[in-house]
Amino acid sequence: MQQALNGLTLGLLYALIALGYTLVYGIIELINFAHGELMMFGAFFAYSFCVVLDPPTAAGMATLGGISAFIAVSDRVEGVRSRGEAVGAGLGAALVFASFAYHGGLHRLPLVASVFAALPYAAVLAMALERIAYRPLRGQDRLIPLISAIGASLFLQNLGQVEPWFFGTERKSFPETDWVKDQVLAYHGVSVSTLQVVITVVAIAMMAGLYFFIHKTRVGTAMRATAQNRKVAALMGIDTDGVIVLTFALGAVLAAVGGVLYALYLGSIYPFIGYMAGIKAFTAAVLGGIGNVPGAMVGGVLLGVLESVGAAFIDPGYKDAIAFAVLILVLLVRPSGIFGTGPVEKV
Amino acid sequence: MTAEGGIVKRRKLGKAAAWLGVILFLAWLPSFLPFSVEWNIGSWLDPIWLRLFGHSSGIETYRIDIGLHHATLAALFVIMAMGLNLSIGFAGLLDLGFIAFVAIGAYIMAIELTRVPLNSDSVRVFSAWWAVIPLCIFGAVLVRVALGATCLRLRGDYLAIVTLGFGEITRVALKNDLFGLTGGPDGIFLSPRVMPEFFSDPEPLYYLAAALALLSCFTLYRWKNSRAGRAWEAVREDEVAAAACGINVFRAKIWAYGLGGVFAGLAGALYALHNTTAHPTDYDFIESVKVVVMVVLGGMGSIAGVAFGSVVFILLLEVLRGLAHYRMLIFGATLVALMVFRPQGLAGRAGK
């Protein structure tokens, strides 16, 4: 019971990260291997705002954020195509520069504020990634962007290890507060920690927000149209490039929040944090039927619960293998995932 | 003799000469190794480093050593790349867990060498090392066919993630001391006592690996234009059209996928002997990525290209070794740049 509850929290985290995979896949049919690294950098940005802010880290973050922001908006400077995007880019840049200014004083932020401060960084990083590594490859054989994504993932993972600007290679505890382990509820040997409540509330709120965004706003409608048929969407006057960039940014924001919560859940942070979590979140997305937003949520939760319960029943050493075994079994029965609509053969 | 016949004859002669040239080069290569270069880079690196990090880099020279074991390693990776080329290049089946099958070969070899008892004359009771190689190949092919039979009906990206998952399952299982045989996280060390006498010198392994690498290339070269090779190409280009032409798509796929296991098992057996250990961290996801990169770097489906790409790649990794973890940073960036600027690979032709 306790394991199932722990699994539920873990699963919600997977789901939060899986959403980024599934959103991107839904629109451009690309497995964004670097998504786990975006999550890692999101968590790292929050960590540096919250725990360490020595001058090299601040310089590293400012440089990375600045370069990313520049790349992300560079081809938009001439003739900005939509007002929303200009506002978005401007807001992002303003936030980034506000954070730079804040770095000057090297203050530490409280945890919640540092998460919010980290979001624009993660978003512009994802936008720059799309611009450099994926956009030039659109329309190529599917394998080509996939290799590029793996390359980007390796690049970011190792960039995170560069000292003294970023992480270094060691594990660091995150953060130095103990409220996360406090129990708020204990009933017949089943206990719930504050962190678990926080994860549940935040994850569900973000998923609900995403659902609302996709289904009730104009931009969300544009996203769905682009996912259905990019060419026709472009003919209808939708700025499809902008929508794709926005999707990446949205995925990165979800991943950054997921990354911070995941780091809190583990109690530590390290450059490889995104690797396993990323692969498992992707597995969750495939499990639910990739490209399907509710599917990613269900897949994530299912995976988390099965993993925790399975590890308790079988052997904790095989914890990392359970997710993939479940994936293979599910795909045997339903080749396009639980909620997948069946393979679309384009002849 | 017609003019056309002359051209064909000349072309055949040219190909034979190229094969001969490669064979001679590989035969003579050991006499050129080890090879090392040293550059004095401190003089220009230090000023930059001081400005960036505020302290001296402490690096004065940059040294590159290429030894015979790198040549052996390159040959082994050529064998692996050929196996993966068969799946990705010929049949279009994206496999992100290829190294798992290499691991199966390597572990079978290591287990045989360490677990099978010796008799009083220090001779293995059941088998010599070379008799284990078919077993390694058989093991890898068996698992590969079993996985293929269940998963090859999946679409491209799903297949990629399932093979990736299988690679991770294999790694985790090996790390957890599968059947009490794989030695857990420390792997299996092949001490000089159990290593076959034949490999006490590094040269025999090099010649064996180089010969088998050449044989792999030649095999693929023969398969490419065979009946099966054309079926694979048809399946890769368009499954529906291939099926309409009377090709059994699933059978063609499983042949391509399973035969890849032959190369994996073979390379694995030699890889264990080369490393004198079978260790779970040698079979990480990143190793699968390396083999995929070799195939893509050389140009999918091209044989000389992939062989060349593997060798270049191994050399590149070696040349960058002095950069510690900046190596993988550069590797990642290079990968992205390569895909953006030359997606068809170094030797491939421009897109259709």
XYZ file of C-alpha atoms in Angstrom:
699
model
C 0.000 0.000 0.000
C 2.801 2.342 0.987
C 4.668 1.285 -2.151
C 1.636 1.961 -4.319
C 1.335 5.407 -2.789
C 5.026 6.152 -3.365
C 4.615 4.839 -6.877
C 1.699 7.165 -7.452
C 3.845 10.190 -6.607
C 6.709 8.952 -8.732
C 4.260 8.211 -11.514
C 2.873 11.738 -11.425
C 6.431 13.001 -11.848
C 7.001 10.688 -14.786
C 3.725 11.881 -16.239
C 4.756 15.510 -15.907
C 7.977 14.825 -17.812
C 6.266 12.478 -20.260
C 3.939 15.298 -21.310
C 6.881 17.115 -22.861
C 7.779 14.066 -24.946
C 4.258 13.470 -26.032
C 3.554 17.110 -26.933
C 6.649 17.317 -29.109
C 6.036 13.926 -30.667
C 2.427 14.806 -31.344
C 3.473 17.806 -33.379
C 6.675 16.900 -35.201
C 6.926 13.126 -34.668
C 10.321 13.417 -33.043
C 11.603 11.585 -29.985
C 13.194 14.492 -28.183
C 15.997 12.608 -26.478
C 17.300 15.832 -24.977
C 14.109 16.308 -22.974
C 15.591 14.574 -19.933
C 18.508 17.003 -20.137
C 16.126 19.951 -20.309
C 14.602 18.626 -17.122
C 18.066 18.320 -15.596
C 18.945 21.887 -16.538
C 15.583 23.147 -15.261
C 16.254 21.524 -11.915
C 19.818 22.785 -11.964
C 18.760 26.379 -12.615
C 16.329 26.208 -9.721
C 19.000 24.606 -7.573
C 21.491 27.357 -8.296
C 18.974 30.084 -7.583
C 18.035 28.391 -4.365
C 21.233 26.864 -2.974
C 24.445 27.971 -4.658
C 24.987 31.215 -6.441
C 28.715 31.666 -6.617
C 30.021 33.924 -9.384
C 31.053 31.150 -11.815
C 27.642 29.486 -11.608
C 25.916 32.808 -12.118
C 28.188 33.520 -15.078
C 27.558 30.084 -16.566
C 23.806 30.433 -16.227
C 23.797 33.964 -17.572
C 25.890 32.947 -20.572
C 23.852 29.863 -21.356
C 20.562 31.695 -20.846
C 21.716 34.670 -22.862
C 23.000 32.639 -25.779
C 19.863 30.509 -25.795
C 17.605 33.535 -25.624
C 19.522 35.146 -28.458
C 19.272 32.046 -30.645
C 15.634 31.562 -29.762
C 14.581 35.042 -30.795
C 17.257 35.718 -33.426
C 15.180 34.829 -36.464
C 12.175 36.629 -35.048
C 13.683 40.064 -34.815
C 12.878 40.968 -38.380
C 9.139 41.177 -38.910
C 7.770 39.428 -35.875
C 5.017 37.241 -37.195
C 2.566 37.190 -34.349
C 1.887 39.485 -31.460
C 1.644 36.694 -28.910
C 5.053 35.461 -29.825
C 6.623 38.897 -29.578
C 5.097 39.303 -26.147
C 6.300 35.849 -25.163
C 9.821 36.448 -26.398
C 9.953 39.870 -24.788
C 8.678 38.504 -21.501
C 11.168 35.675 -21.610
C 14.045 38.010 -22.341
C 12.906 40.431 -19.643
C 12.737 37.631 -17.103
C 16.139 36.355 -18.108
C 17.673 39.788 -17.778
C 15.895 40.394 -14.494
C 17.475 37.202 -13.248
C 20.871 38.405 -14.482
C 20.422 41.590 -12.528
C 19.506 39.550 -9.519
C 22.651 37.462 -9.990
C 24.676 40.608 -9.649
C 23.771 40.727 -5.992
C 24.122 36.951 -5.608
C 21.078 36.647 -3.424
C 19.504 33.334 -2.791
C 15.880 32.877 -3.588
C 13.333 30.830 -1.690
C 12.539 27.512 -3.342
C 9.247 28.468 -4.957
C 10.635 31.720 -6.332
C 13.694 29.947 -7.704
C 11.487 27.489 -9.563
C 9.698 30.405 -11.198
C 13.023 32.072 -11.969
C 14.283 28.860 -13.569
C 11.318 28.477 -15.914
C 12.305 31.107 -18.516
C 15.804 29.634 -18.598
C 14.490 26.151 -19.307
C 12.074 27.537 -21.885
C 14.671 29.487 -23.856
C 17.059 26.546 -23.695
C 14.405 24.332 -25.282
C 13.628 26.983 -27.894
C 17.299 27.313 -28.804
C 17.601 23.540 -28.962
C 14.724 23.349 -31.401
C 16.190 26.120 -33.506
C 19.684 24.617 -33.733
C 19.278 20.874 -33.637
C 15.796 20.096 -34.959
C 14.426 22.781 -37.236
C 17.090 22.436 -39.969
C 16.305 18.716 -40.098
C 12.578 18.873 -40.654
C 11.483 16.757 -43.592
C 14.553 14.518 -43.404
C 14.456 10.783 -42.838
C 13.165 10.082 -39.297
C 16.469 8.665 -38.166
C 18.351 11.916 -38.801
C 16.609 14.150 -36.218
C 16.703 11.233 -33.797
C 20.502 11.047 -33.997
C 20.653 14.806 -33.699
C 18.507 14.575 -30.569
C 20.829 11.973 -29.066
C 23.765 14.252 -29.873
C 22.048 17.222 -28.254
C 21.294 15.102 -25.218
C 24.942 14.067 -24.859
C 26.041 17.644 -25.371
C 23.765 19.023 -22.674
C 24.482 16.183 -20.270
C 28.191 16.845 -20.494
C 27.770 20.582 -20.493
C 26.142 20.149 -17.116
C 29.339 18.554 -15.825
C 31.578 21.461 -16.713
C 33.005 22.944 -13.564
C 32.961 25.553 -12.175
C 30.202 26.955 -14.342
C 27.666 24.210 -13.942
C 27.142 21.152 -11.789
C 30.411 19.361 -11.709
C 30.104 15.607 -11.600
C 29.129 14.986 -7.997
C 25.803 14.438 -6.411
C 24.607 17.431 -4.412
C 21.873 17.497 -1.847
C 18.851 19.482 -2.794
C 17.779 21.542 -0.927
C 18.831 21.881 2.682
C 15.346 21.916 4.117
C 13.662 19.097 5.922
C 10.009 19.950 5.446
C 9.916 17.580 2.516
C 10.184 14.527 4.732
C 7.621 15.682 7.291
C 4.654 13.436 7.575
C 1.294 15.043 7.292
C -0.733 11.903 7.495
C -0.152 8.499 8.987
C -2.762 5.793 8.962
C -2.204 2.102 9.688
C 1.430 2.204 8.706
C 0.809 4.206 5.545
C 2.339 7.637 5.718
C 2.204 10.581 3.407
C 4.927 13.206 3.390
C 4.462 16.882 2.677
C 6.479 16.439 -0.493
C 4.103 13.798 -1.765
C 1.175 16.110 -1.218
C 3.018 18.934 -2.949
C 3.952 16.724 -5.909
C 0.401 15.484 -6.286
C -1.138 18.940 -6.111
C 1.394 20.592 -8.422
C 1.361 17.786 -10.982
C -2.404 17.599 -11.159
C -2.719 21.382 -11.302
C -0.199 21.579 -14.136
C -1.864 18.806 -16.089
C -5.241 20.463 -15.661
C -3.715 23.754 -16.746
C -2.196 22.114 -19.792
C -5.492 20.483 -20.696
C -7.244 23.827 -20.400
C -4.520 25.502 -22.441
C -4.720 22.993 -25.260
C -8.468 22.783 -25.475
C -9.774 26.197 -24.501
C -7.333 28.817 -25.794
C -6.670 30.054 -29.308
C -3.011 29.066 -29.128
C -4.004 25.610 -27.940
C -6.316 25.266 -30.902
C -3.449 26.266 -33.172
C -1.326 23.592 -31.519
C -3.910 20.920 -32.117
C -4.335 22.039 -35.714
C -0.581 21.911 -36.287
C -0.417 18.447 -34.759
C -3.138 17.225 -37.084
C -1.716 18.573 -40.304
C 1.099 21.056 -40.380
C 0.761 22.081 -44.014
C -2.955 22.753 -43.848
C -2.536 24.560 -40.537
C 0.029 26.829 -42.174
C -2.419 27.477 -45.016
C -5.027 28.518 -42.446
C -2.687 31.246 -41.287
C -1.216 29.510 -38.269
C 2.418 30.284 -37.610
C 3.443 26.638 -37.376
C 7.100 27.371 -36.604
C 5.967 29.526 -33.713
C 3.633 26.810 -32.484
C 6.426 24.236 -32.571
C 8.740 26.537 -30.629
C 5.971 27.162 -28.145
C 5.439 23.423 -27.744
C 9.099 22.946 -26.928
C 9.000 25.791 -24.427
C 5.851 24.376 -22.834
C 7.404 20.919 -22.576
C 10.526 22.400 -21.014
C 8.502 24.308 -18.424
C 6.666 21.124 -17.441
C 9.976 19.268 -17.368
C 11.656 21.948 -15.255
C 8.924 21.768 -12.626
C 9.013 17.989 -12.847
C 12.799 18.104 -12.523
C 12.725 20.211 -9.372
C 10.123 17.941 -7.799
C 12.104 14.873 -8.875
C 15.283 16.304 -7.342
C 13.362 17.017 -4.128
C 11.984 13.482 -4.250
C 15.485 12.010 -4.587
C 16.896 14.566 -2.179
C 19.850 15.120 -4.481
C 20.780 16.500 -7.860
C 23.460 15.419 -10.350
C 24.089 15.785 -14.100
C 22.717 12.334 -14.955
C 19.422 12.962 -13.192
C 17.730 13.528 -16.521
C 18.919 10.359 -18.181
C 16.985 7.601 -16.431
C 14.022 9.828 -15.607
C 13.911 10.938 -19.230
C 13.971 7.417 -20.632
C 11.336 6.259 -18.175
C 9.136 9.250 -18.879
C 9.455 8.493 -22.543
C 8.506 4.901 -21.831
C 5.475 6.247 -19.993
C 4.547 8.356 -22.992
C 4.816 5.350 -25.312
C 2.884 3.236 -22.843
C -0.018 5.642 -22.944
C 0.172 6.012 -26.696
C 2.649 8.630 -27.786
C 1.247 11.924 -28.960
C -1.753 11.429 -26.715
C -1.849 13.867 -23.777
C -4.172 11.990 -21.367
C -2.305 8.821 -22.379
C 0.968 10.253 -21.091
C -0.618 11.056 -17.742
C -2.120 7.576 -17.342
C 1.039 5.922 -18.643
C 3.199 7.834 -16.173
C 1.097 6.964 -13.168
C 0.805 3.318 -14.249
C 4.551 3.054 -14.727
C 5.344 4.668 -11.368
C 2.983 2.384 -9.462
C 4.110 -0.794 -11.237
C 7.739 0.118 -10.725
C 7.413 0.786 -7.004
C 5.206 -2.225 -6.305
C 7.254 -4.438 -8.602
C 10.523 -3.414 -6.990
C 9.082 -4.267 -3.584
C 7.794 -7.667 -4.709
C 10.535 -8.860 -7.036
C 13.939 -7.366 -6.343
C 14.889 -3.709 -5.848
C 17.907 -4.302 -8.086
C 15.620 -4.835 -11.042
C 13.720 -1.582 -10.451
C 15.038 0.061 -13.621
C 14.249 -2.977 -15.745
C 10.589 -3.218 -14.716
C 9.548 -0.136 -16.668
C 10.923 -1.540 -19.908
C 9.542 -5.008 -19.329
C 6.096 -3.457 -18.826
C 6.595 -1.450 -22.013
C 7.426 -4.515 -24.090
C 4.472 -6.443 -22.669
C 2.010 -3.618 -23.287
C 3.250 -3.050 -26.826
C 2.833 -6.749 -27.556
C -0.850 -6.525 -26.750
C -1.501 -3.009 -27.991
C 1.185 -1.992 -30.508
C 0.299 1.683 -30.306
C -0.002 2.068 -26.550
C -2.979 2.044 -24.244
C -4.718 5.077 -25.696
C -3.003 5.041 -29.084
C -5.225 5.348 -32.114
C -3.375 2.758 -34.136
C -0.525 3.386 -36.545
C -1.290 5.940 -39.198
C 0.099 4.583 -42.420
C 0.894 7.381 -44.786
C 1.372 5.889 -48.229
C 35.087 -8.560 -76.424
C 32.545 -5.751 -76.360
C 33.329 -2.395 -74.837
C 30.821 -3.023 -72.081
C 32.440 -6.300 -71.142
C 35.753 -4.489 -70.898
C 34.364 -1.936 -68.495
C 32.827 -4.618 -66.298
C 36.108 -6.499 -66.281
C 38.073 -3.375 -65.413
C 35.642 -2.549 -62.638
C 35.953 -6.044 -61.195
C 39.711 -5.746 -61.372
C 39.566 -2.397 -59.594
C 37.450 -3.865 -56.805
C 39.788 -6.815 -56.389
C 42.720 -4.404 -56.222
C 40.943 -2.356 -53.547
C 40.295 -5.451 -51.416
C 43.904 -6.529 -51.850
C 45.117 -3.068 -50.892
C 43.047 -3.097 -47.700
C 44.261 -6.587 -46.812
C 47.896 -5.603 -47.312
C 47.428 -2.420 -45.312
C 45.842 -4.305 -42.409
C 48.562 -6.941 -42.513
C 51.304 -4.344 -42.325
C 49.584 -2.054 -39.856
C 51.062 -3.627 -36.681
C 54.563 -2.676 -37.783
C 53.587 1.015 -37.788
C 52.167 0.908 -34.250
C 52.354 2.216 -31.594
C 52.259 5.672 -32.971
C 52.295 8.800 -30.880
C 52.267 12.541 -31.396
C 52.804 15.255 -28.860
C 51.968 18.934 -29.122
C 53.069 21.688 -26.833
C 49.795 23.473 -26.240
C 50.387 25.019 -22.821
C 51.756 28.227 -24.318
C 48.462 29.186 -25.943
C 46.046 27.328 -23.704
C 47.177 28.877 -20.425
C 46.365 32.532 -21.211
C 42.820 31.531 -22.228
C 42.421 29.277 -19.239
C 43.653 31.931 -16.814
C 41.101 34.388 -18.127
C 38.224 31.901 -18.027
C 38.879 30.015 -14.814
C 41.342 32.165 -12.918
C 43.959 29.441 -12.605
C 46.436 27.711 -14.851
C 45.185 24.658 -16.729
C 48.207 22.624 -15.698
C 48.189 21.102 -19.179
C 51.444 21.520 -21.043
C 51.391 18.989 -23.796
C 48.665 17.220 -25.677
C 49.559 13.653 -26.441
C 47.932 11.196 -28.756
C 48.853 7.543 -28.520
C 47.537 5.058 -31.019
C 48.477 1.509 -30.176
C 47.732 -1.875 -31.646
C 44.801 -2.317 -29.267
C 43.110 0.663 -30.910
C 43.406 -1.070 -34.249
C 41.868 -4.183 -32.690
C 39.118 -2.101 -31.134
C 38.413 -0.424 -34.469
C 38.207 -3.819 -36.166
C 35.757 -5.066 -33.514
C 33.613 -1.987 -33.927
C 33.653 -2.491 -37.689
C 32.161 -5.948 -37.087
C 29.488 -4.459 -34.786
C 28.770 -1.631 -37.200
C 28.298 -4.148 -40.003
C 25.765 -6.051 -37.921
C 23.842 -2.875 -37.181
C 24.207 -1.729 -40.772
C 22.312 -4.844 -41.713
C 19.359 -3.786 -39.523
C 19.426 -0.016 -39.939
C 21.057 0.438 -43.300
C 19.682 -2.495 -45.256
C 16.302 -3.147 -43.685
C 15.615 0.212 -42.019
C 15.040 -1.263 -38.549
C 16.236 1.248 -35.989
C 17.939 -0.595 -33.143
C 19.054 1.413 -30.104
C 19.996 -1.592 -28.007
C 22.478 -3.319 -30.258
C 25.189 -3.452 -27.637
C 23.007 -5.780 -25.522
C 23.630 -8.545 -28.053
C 27.339 -7.820 -28.030
C 27.133 -8.129 -24.247
C 25.458 -11.529 -24.598
C 28.344 -12.743 -26.761
C 30.932 -11.293 -24.411
C 29.347 -12.771 -21.300
C 28.984 -16.214 -22.870
C 32.687 -16.132 -23.711
C 33.647 -14.885 -20.247
C 31.449 -17.418 -18.459
C 32.818 -20.258 -20.567
C 36.379 -19.249 -19.880
C 35.944 -18.799 -16.136
C 33.304 -21.360 -15.182
C 34.124 -24.381 -17.288
C 36.669 -26.404 -15.320
C 40.173 -27.189 -16.464
C 41.575 -30.711 -16.389
C 44.901 -31.669 -14.886
C 46.814 -30.433 -17.938
C 45.200 -26.965 -17.651
C 43.182 -27.656 -20.765
C 39.515 -26.765 -20.773
C 37.435 -29.882 -20.465
C 34.659 -29.072 -22.885
C 35.928 -26.595 -25.391
C 38.715 -24.487 -26.707
C 38.162 -20.706 -26.905
C 37.483 -20.836 -30.631
C 34.814 -23.458 -30.113
C 32.984 -21.050 -27.798
C 32.591 -18.425 -30.510
C 29.796 -20.288 -32.329
C 28.028 -20.565 -28.990
C 28.330 -16.793 -28.486
C 26.922 -16.218 -31.944
C 24.137 -18.694 -31.330
C 23.204 -17.030 -28.036
C 23.084 -13.555 -29.530
C 21.081 -14.695 -32.560
C 18.657 -16.665 -30.433
C 17.845 -13.713 -28.174
C 17.702 -11.377 -31.125
C 15.293 -13.575 -33.042
C 13.151 -13.978 -29.924
C 13.009 -10.216 -29.441
C 12.484 -9.649 -33.147
C 9.641 -12.155 -33.324
C 7.772 -10.230 -30.659
C 8.660 -6.660 -31.574
C 9.325 -6.392 -35.289
C 5.674 -5.763 -36.031
C 6.023 -2.410 -34.265
C 6.426 0.807 -36.190
C 9.825 2.559 -36.458
C 9.919 4.724 -33.344
C 8.234 2.109 -31.176
C 10.809 -0.428 -32.281
C 13.565 2.030 -31.382
C 12.277 2.494 -27.850
C 11.638 -1.223 -27.323
C 15.179 -2.094 -28.373
C 16.481 0.677 -26.130
C 14.407 -0.796 -23.308
C 15.747 -4.265 -24.014
C 19.285 -2.904 -23.880
C 18.579 -1.412 -20.459
C 16.926 -4.638 -19.230
C 20.002 -6.595 -20.308
C 22.346 -4.191 -18.578
C 20.332 -4.217 -15.362
C 20.091 -8.011 -15.455
C 23.852 -8.391 -15.938
C 24.477 -5.941 -13.125
C 22.214 -7.966 -10.847
C 24.180 -11.155 -11.314
C 21.785 -12.940 -13.665
C 21.462 -16.680 -12.806
C 24.375 -16.141 -10.440
C 26.656 -16.258 -13.461
C 27.346 -12.702 -14.593
C 29.268 -11.528 -11.569
C 27.123 -8.527 -10.648
C 28.383 -4.949 -10.896
C 32.043 -6.059 -10.980
C 31.545 -8.187 -14.053
C 33.782 -11.116 -14.868
C 37.502 -10.621 -14.943
C 39.492 -12.861 -17.260
C 42.710 -13.378 -15.378
C 45.854 -14.393 -17.275
C 45.270 -17.887 -15.907
C 42.018 -18.344 -17.810
C 42.925 -16.307 -20.887
C 43.728 -18.571 -23.838
C 47.430 -18.924 -24.466
C 46.897 -17.778 -28.037
C 46.105 -14.231 -26.859
C 49.050 -13.752 -24.506
C 50.424 -11.589 -27.309
C 48.178 -8.772 -28.646
C 48.965 -9.449 -32.293
C 46.984 -12.652 -32.880
C 43.819 -10.947 -31.608
C 44.436 -8.035 -33.939
C 44.878 -10.290 -36.961
C 41.843 -12.329 -36.024
C 39.691 -9.221 -35.526
C 40.940 -7.586 -38.712
C 40.332 -10.740 -40.735
C 36.833 -11.116 -39.325
C 36.109 -7.424 -39.926
C 37.110 -7.862 -43.545
C 35.028 -10.999 -43.754
C 32.037 -9.109 -42.301
C 32.403 -6.367 -44.877
C 32.707 -8.934 -47.638
C 29.654 -10.827 -46.397
C 27.555 -7.686 -46.342
C 28.881 -6.765 -49.743
C 27.694 -10.127 -51.071
C 24.347 -9.876 -49.306
C 23.558 -6.384 -50.479
C 22.685 -7.365 -54.012
C 21.374 -10.824 -53.240
C 17.715 -11.719 -53.414
C 17.369 -11.105 -49.666
C 19.273 -7.824 -49.925
C 16.878 -6.510 -52.528
C 13.936 -7.644 -50.428
C 15.355 -5.721 -47.440
C 15.789 -2.627 -49.538
C 12.204 -2.870 -50.755
C 10.947 -3.268 -47.181
C 13.020 -0.309 -46.048
C 11.718 1.970 -48.772
C 8.044 1.061 -48.582
C 6.571 -1.824 -46.642
C 3.185 -1.704 -48.342
C 4.674 -1.751 -51.839
C 7.091 -4.510 -50.833
C 4.241 -6.630 -49.529
C 2.333 -5.984 -52.746
C 5.317 -7.333 -54.689
C 5.043 -10.620 -52.851
C 7.750 -10.087 -50.251
C 7.014 -11.539 -46.846
C 7.786 -8.342 -44.969
C 7.933 -9.866 -41.511
C 10.195 -12.687 -42.638
C 12.550 -10.297 -44.422
C 12.715 -8.139 -41.291
C 13.392 -11.008 -38.943
C 16.159 -12.316 -41.192
C 17.849 -8.929 -41.289
C 17.415 -8.455 -37.560
C 18.515 -11.955 -36.592
C 21.546 -12.009 -38.875
C 22.684 -8.793 -37.188
C 23.051 -10.958 -34.090
C 25.740 -13.048 -35.790
C 27.994 -10.011 -35.970
C 27.044 -8.907 -32.465
C 27.834 -12.292 -30.938
C 31.099 -12.592 -32.823
C 32.225 -9.087 -31.919
C 31.140 -9.665 -28.312
C 33.209 -12.829 -27.943
C 36.307 -11.045 -29.208
C 35.477 -7.902 -27.244
C 35.578 -9.861 -23.986
C 38.963 -11.294 -24.963
C 40.170 -7.851 -25.979
C 39.107 -6.208 -22.709
C 40.053 -9.311 -20.693
C 36.843 -8.626 -18.818
C 33.094 -8.574 -19.271
C 31.808 -5.601 -17.342
C 28.241 -4.209 -17.330
C 29.362 -0.588 -17.800
C 30.984 -1.562 -21.112
C 27.503 -2.198 -22.461
C 25.761 1.068 -21.584
C 23.246 2.848 -23.761
C 26.034 5.162 -24.905
C 27.826 2.199 -26.486
C 24.738 1.423 -28.553
C 24.666 5.065 -29.559
C 28.289 4.830 -30.637
C 27.539 1.962 -32.986
C 24.500 3.778 -34.388
C 26.649 6.855 -34.916
C 29.244 4.807 -36.775
C 26.582 3.549 -39.136
C 25.079 6.986 -39.675
C 28.490 8.647 -39.883
C 29.580 6.352 -42.687
C 26.278 6.530 -44.512
C 23.535 4.010 -43.816
C 23.611 1.022 -46.120
C 27.032 1.794 -47.542
C 29.632 -0.811 -46.593
C 32.947 0.899 -47.267
C 31.441 4.064 -45.784
C 30.399 2.401 -42.545
C 33.730 0.621 -42.166
C 35.533 3.891 -42.776
C 33.150 5.725 -40.438
C 33.797 3.259 -37.601
C 37.547 3.596 -37.925
C 37.364 7.397 -38.078
C 35.072 7.411 -35.076
C 37.330 5.225 -32.926
C 40.325 7.342 -33.891
C 38.411 10.528 -33.113
C 37.432 9.296 -29.660
C 41.061 8.381 -29.042
C 42.369 11.719 -30.280
C 39.951 13.542 -27.980
C 40.755 11.358 -24.990
C 42.989 14.036 -23.469
C 39.974 16.299 -23.072
C 38.337 14.172 -20.346
C 34.597 14.768 -20.226
C 34.780 17.560 -22.754
C 35.191 14.646 -25.126
C 31.550 13.655 -24.954
C 30.558 17.312 -25.095
C 32.377 17.650 -28.396
C 31.014 14.287 -29.493
C 27.443 15.470 -28.918
C 27.967 18.777 -30.665
C 29.656 17.022 -33.597
C 26.729 14.666 -33.899
C 24.267 17.536 -34.161
C 26.496 19.399 -36.608
C 26.937 16.304 -38.739
C 23.205 15.713 -38.923
C 22.537 19.343 -39.804
C 25.245 19.714 -42.426
C 25.747 16.211 -43.771
C 22.818 13.974 -42.876
C 23.704 11.381 -45.497
C 26.977 10.567 -43.722
C 30.568 11.066 -44.764
C 30.482 8.634 -47.657
C 26.785 8.674 -48.512
C 25.387 10.355 -51.565
C 23.067 13.346 -51.372
C 19.414 12.525 -50.693
C 17.098 11.101 -53.306
